[in-house]
mmCIF file of C-alpha atoms in Angstrom:
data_model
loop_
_atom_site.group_PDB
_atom_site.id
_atom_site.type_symbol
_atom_site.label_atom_id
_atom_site.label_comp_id
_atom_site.label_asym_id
_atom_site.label_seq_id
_atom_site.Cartn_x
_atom_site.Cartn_y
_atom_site.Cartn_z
ATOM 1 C CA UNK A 28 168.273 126.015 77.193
ATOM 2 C CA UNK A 29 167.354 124.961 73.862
ATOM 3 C CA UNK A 30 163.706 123.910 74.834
ATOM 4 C CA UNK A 31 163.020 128.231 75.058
ATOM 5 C CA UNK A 32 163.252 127.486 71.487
ATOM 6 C CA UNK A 33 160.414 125.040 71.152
ATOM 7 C CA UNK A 34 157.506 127.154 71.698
ATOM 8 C CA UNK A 35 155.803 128.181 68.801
ATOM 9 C CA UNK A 36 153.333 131.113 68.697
ATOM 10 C CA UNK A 37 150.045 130.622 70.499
ATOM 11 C CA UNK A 38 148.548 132.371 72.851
ATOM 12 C CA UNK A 39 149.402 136.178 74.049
ATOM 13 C CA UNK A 40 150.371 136.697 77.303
ATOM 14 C CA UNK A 41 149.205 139.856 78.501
ATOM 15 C CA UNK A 42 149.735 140.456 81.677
ATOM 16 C CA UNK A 43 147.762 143.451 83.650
ATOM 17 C CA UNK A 44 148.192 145.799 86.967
ATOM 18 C CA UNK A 45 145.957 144.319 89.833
ATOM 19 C CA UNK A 46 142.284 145.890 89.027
ATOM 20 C CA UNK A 47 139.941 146.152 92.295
ATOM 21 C CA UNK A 48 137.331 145.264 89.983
ATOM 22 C CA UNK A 49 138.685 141.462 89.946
ATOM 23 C CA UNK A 50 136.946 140.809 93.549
ATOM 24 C CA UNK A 51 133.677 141.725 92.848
ATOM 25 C CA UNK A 52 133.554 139.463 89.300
ATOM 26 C CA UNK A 53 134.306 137.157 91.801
ATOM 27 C CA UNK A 54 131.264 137.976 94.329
ATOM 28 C CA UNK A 55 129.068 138.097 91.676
ATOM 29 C CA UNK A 56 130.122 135.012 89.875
ATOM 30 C CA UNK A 57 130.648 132.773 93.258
ATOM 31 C CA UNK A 58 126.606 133.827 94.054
ATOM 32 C CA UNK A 59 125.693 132.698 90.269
ATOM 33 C CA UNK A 60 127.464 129.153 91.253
ATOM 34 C CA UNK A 61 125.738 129.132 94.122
ATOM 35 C CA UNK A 62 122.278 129.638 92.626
ATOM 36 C CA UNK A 63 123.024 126.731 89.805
ATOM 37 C CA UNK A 64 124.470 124.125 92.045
ATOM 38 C CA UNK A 65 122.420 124.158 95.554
ATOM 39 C CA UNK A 66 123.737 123.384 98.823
ATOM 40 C CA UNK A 67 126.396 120.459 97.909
ATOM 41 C CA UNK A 68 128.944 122.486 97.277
ATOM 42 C CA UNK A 69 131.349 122.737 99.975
ATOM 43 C CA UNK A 70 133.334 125.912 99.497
ATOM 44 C CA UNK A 71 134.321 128.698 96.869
ATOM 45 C CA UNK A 72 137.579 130.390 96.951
ATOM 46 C CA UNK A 73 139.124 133.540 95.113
ATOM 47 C CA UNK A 74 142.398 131.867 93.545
ATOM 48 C CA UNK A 75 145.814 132.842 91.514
ATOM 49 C CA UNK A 76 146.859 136.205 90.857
ATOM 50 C CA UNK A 77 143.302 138.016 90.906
ATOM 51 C CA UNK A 78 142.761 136.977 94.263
ATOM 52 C CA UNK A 79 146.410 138.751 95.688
ATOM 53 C CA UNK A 80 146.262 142.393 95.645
ATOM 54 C CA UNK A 81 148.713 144.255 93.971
ATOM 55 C CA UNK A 82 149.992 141.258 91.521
ATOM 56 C CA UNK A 83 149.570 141.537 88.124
ATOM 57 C CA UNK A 84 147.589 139.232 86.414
ATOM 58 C CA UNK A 85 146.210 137.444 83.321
ATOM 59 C CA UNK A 86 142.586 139.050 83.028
ATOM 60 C CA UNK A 87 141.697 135.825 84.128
ATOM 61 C CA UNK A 88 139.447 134.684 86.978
ATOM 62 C CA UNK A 89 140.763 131.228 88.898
ATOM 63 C CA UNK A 90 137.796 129.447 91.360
ATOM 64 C CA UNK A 91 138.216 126.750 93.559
ATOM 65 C CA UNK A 92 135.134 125.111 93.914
ATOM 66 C CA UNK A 93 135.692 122.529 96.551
ATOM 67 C CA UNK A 94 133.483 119.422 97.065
ATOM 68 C CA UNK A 95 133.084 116.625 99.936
ATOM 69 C CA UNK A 96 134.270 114.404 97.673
ATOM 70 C CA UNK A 97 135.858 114.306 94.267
ATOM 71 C CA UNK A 98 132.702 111.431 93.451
ATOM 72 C CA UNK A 99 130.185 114.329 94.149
ATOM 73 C CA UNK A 100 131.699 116.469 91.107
ATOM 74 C CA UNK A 101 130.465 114.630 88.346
ATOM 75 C CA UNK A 102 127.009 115.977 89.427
ATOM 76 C CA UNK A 103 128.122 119.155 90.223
ATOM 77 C CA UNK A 104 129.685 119.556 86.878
ATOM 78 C CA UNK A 105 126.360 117.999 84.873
ATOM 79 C CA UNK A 106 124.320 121.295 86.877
ATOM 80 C CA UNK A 107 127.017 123.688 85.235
ATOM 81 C CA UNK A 108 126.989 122.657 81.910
ATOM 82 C CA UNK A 109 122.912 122.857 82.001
ATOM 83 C CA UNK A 110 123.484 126.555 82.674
ATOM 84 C CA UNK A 111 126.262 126.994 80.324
ATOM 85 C CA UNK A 112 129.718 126.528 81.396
ATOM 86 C CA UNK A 113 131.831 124.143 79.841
ATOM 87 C CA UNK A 114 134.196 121.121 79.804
ATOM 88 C CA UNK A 115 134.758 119.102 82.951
ATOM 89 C CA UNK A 116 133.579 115.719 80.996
ATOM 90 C CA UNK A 117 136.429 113.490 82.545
ATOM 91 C CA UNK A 118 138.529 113.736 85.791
ATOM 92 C CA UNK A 119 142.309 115.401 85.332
ATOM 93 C CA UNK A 120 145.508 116.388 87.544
ATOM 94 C CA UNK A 121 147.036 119.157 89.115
ATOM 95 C CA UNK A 122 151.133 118.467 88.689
ATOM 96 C CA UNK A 123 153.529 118.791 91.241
ATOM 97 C CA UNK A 124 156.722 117.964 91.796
ATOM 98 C CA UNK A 125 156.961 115.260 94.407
ATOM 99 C CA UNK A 126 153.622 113.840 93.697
ATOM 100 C CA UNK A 127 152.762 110.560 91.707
ATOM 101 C CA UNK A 128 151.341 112.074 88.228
ATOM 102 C CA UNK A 129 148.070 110.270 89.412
ATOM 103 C CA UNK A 130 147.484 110.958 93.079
ATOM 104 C CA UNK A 131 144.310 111.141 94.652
ATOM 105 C CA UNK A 132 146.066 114.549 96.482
ATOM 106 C CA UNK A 133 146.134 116.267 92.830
ATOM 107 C CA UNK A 134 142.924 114.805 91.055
ATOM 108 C CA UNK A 135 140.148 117.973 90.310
ATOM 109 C CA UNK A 136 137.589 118.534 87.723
ATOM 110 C CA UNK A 137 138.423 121.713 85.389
ATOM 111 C CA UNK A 138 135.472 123.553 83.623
ATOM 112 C CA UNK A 139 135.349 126.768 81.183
ATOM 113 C CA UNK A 140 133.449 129.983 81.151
ATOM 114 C CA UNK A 141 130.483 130.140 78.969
ATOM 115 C CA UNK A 142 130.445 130.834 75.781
ATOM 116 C CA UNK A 143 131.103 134.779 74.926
ATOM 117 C CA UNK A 144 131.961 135.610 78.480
ATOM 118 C CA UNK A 145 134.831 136.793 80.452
ATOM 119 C CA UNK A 146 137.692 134.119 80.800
ATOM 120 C CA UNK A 147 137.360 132.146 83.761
ATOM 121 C CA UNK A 148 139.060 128.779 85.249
ATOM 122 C CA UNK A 149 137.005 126.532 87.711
ATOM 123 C CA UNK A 150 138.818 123.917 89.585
ATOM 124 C CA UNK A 151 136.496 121.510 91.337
ATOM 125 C CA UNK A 152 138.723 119.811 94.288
ATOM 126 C CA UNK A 153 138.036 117.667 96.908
ATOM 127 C CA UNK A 154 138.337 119.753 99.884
ATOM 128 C CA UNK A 155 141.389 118.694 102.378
ATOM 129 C CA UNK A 156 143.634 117.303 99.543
ATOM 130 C CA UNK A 157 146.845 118.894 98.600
ATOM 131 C CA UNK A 158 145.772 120.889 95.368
ATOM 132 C CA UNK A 159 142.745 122.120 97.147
ATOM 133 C CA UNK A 160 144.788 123.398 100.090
ATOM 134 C CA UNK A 161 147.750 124.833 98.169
ATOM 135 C CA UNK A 162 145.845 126.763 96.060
ATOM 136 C CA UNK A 163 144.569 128.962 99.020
ATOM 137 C CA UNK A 164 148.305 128.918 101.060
ATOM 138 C CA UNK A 165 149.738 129.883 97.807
ATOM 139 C CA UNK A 166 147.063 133.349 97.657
ATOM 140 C CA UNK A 167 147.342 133.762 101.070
ATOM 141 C CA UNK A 168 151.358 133.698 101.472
ATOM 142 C CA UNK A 169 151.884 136.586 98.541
ATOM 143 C CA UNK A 170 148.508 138.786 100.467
ATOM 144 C CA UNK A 171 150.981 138.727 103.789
ATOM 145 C CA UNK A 172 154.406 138.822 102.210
ATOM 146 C CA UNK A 173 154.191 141.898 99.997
ATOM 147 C CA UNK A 174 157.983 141.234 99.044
ATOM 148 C CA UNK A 175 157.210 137.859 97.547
ATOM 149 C CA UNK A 176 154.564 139.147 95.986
ATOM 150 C CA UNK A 177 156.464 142.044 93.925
ATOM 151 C CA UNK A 178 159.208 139.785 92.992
ATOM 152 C CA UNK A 179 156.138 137.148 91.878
ATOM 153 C CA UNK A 180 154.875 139.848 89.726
ATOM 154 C CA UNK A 181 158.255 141.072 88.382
ATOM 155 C CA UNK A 182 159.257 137.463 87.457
ATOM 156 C CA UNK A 183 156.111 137.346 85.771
ATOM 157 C CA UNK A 184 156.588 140.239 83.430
ATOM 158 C CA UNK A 185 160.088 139.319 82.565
ATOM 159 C CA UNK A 186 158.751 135.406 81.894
ATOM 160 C CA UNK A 187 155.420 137.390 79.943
ATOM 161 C CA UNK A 188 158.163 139.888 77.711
ATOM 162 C CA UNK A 189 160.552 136.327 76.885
ATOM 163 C CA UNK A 190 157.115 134.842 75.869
ATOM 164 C CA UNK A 191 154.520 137.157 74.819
ATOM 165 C CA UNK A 192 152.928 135.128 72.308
ATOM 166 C CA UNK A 193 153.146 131.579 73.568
ATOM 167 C CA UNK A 194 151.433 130.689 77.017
ATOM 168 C CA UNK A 195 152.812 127.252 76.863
ATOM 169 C CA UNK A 196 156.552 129.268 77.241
ATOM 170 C CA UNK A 197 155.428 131.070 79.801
ATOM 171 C CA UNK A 198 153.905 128.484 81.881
ATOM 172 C CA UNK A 199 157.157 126.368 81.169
ATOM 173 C CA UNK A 200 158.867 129.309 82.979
ATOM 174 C CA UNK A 201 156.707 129.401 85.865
ATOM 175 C CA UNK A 202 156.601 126.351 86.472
ATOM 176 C CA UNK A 203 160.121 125.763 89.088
ATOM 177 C CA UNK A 204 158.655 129.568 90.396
ATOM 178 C CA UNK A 205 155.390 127.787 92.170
ATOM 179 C CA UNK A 206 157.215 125.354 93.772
ATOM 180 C CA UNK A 207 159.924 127.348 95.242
ATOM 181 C CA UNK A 208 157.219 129.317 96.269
ATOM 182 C CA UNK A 209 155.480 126.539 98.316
ATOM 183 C CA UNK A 210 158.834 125.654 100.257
ATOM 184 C CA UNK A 211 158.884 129.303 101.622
ATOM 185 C CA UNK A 212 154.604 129.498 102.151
ATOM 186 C CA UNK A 213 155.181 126.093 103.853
ATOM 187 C CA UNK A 214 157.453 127.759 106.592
ATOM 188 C CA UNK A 215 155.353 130.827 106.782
ATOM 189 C CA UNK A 216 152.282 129.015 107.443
ATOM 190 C CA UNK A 217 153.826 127.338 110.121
ATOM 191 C CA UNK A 218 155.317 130.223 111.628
ATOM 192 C CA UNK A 219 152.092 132.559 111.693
ATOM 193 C CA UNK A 220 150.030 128.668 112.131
ATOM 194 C CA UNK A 221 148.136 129.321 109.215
ATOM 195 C CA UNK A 222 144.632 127.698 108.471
ATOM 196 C CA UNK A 223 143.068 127.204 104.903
ATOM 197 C CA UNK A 224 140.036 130.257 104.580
ATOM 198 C CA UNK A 225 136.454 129.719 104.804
ATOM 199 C CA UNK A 226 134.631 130.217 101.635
ATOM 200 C CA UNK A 227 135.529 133.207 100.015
ATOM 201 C CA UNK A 228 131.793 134.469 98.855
#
């Protein structure tokens, strides 16, 4: 228990009530990344808490851009810092428990909204690897159970109100809460025989 003592100040954490408005920033941005990167892209997806209606959120908008293969993203990532967006300079990993730190099943590119815009995450996955296909079974699980989806979002504002000025304390929360998550989307998507989504745009 001691480590809840560890986090200093840093970032707020302000969490907000699901705003319609969320899905078409997404539209709009998922044609823009279309325009700048041409037809190598595989798929774009609608991720985290924006994409699940009726979860709060961080006024933050997650995209998976997914690629044939995670050699085709240094490219891809050279065309979006041209029009403005930035990082995604060297390859990094998802974490999950379970996982080698250093799996090919957790590799991805992460890049940054332009300067002086509206906060955004891109993750750039290889399409058919573990990240890539969690991310959209974790979305689509809380859209069909609407019960793990409240207690999602009230977990969040009581991890948001122990931590509301250090998003490393909050993640550190979370953390236990995605994978506990997974076990029970794992056994709903075989239940309903659930299939990762199409592109989302």
């Amino acid at each position: 228990m001691h480590r809840f003592l560890n986090f200093a100040p840093s970032r707020p954490v302000v969490l907000q009530p699901f705003q319609a408005g969320w899905a078409h920033e997404f539209a709009a941005l998922a044609q823009r990344l279309r325009t700048a990167v041409g037809p190598g892209l595989v798929k774009i997806n609608h991720i985290g808490s924006t994409a699940v209606p009726g979860l709060c959120a961080k006024d933050v908008l997650d995209v998976q851009l997914q690629v044939s293969s995670i050699a085709d993203a240094v490219s891809l990532t050279q065309q979006l810092r041209a029009v403005g967006f930035q990082k995604g300079e060297s390859l990094i990993y998802d974490m999950f428990h379970g996982l080698p730190a250093h799996s090919p099943e957790l590799h991805k590119f992460y890049m940054r909204e332009p300067l002086g815009e509206r906060r955004m995450h891109l993750h750039i996955r290889e399409a058919g690897r573990f990240n890539a296909r969690y991310a959209l079974l974790f979305r689509d699980y809380l859209r069909a159970q609407s019960s793990a989806r409240d207690e999602y979002g009230e977990f969040k504002l009581r991890a948001a109100a122990l931590f509301p000025h250090s998003i490393e304390g909050y993640l550190f929360l979370k953390e236990p809460v995605f994978h506990l998550l997974y076990y029970a989307a794992e056994l709903w998507a075989e239940n309903v025989r659930w299939k990762p989504a199409d592109e989302d745009n």
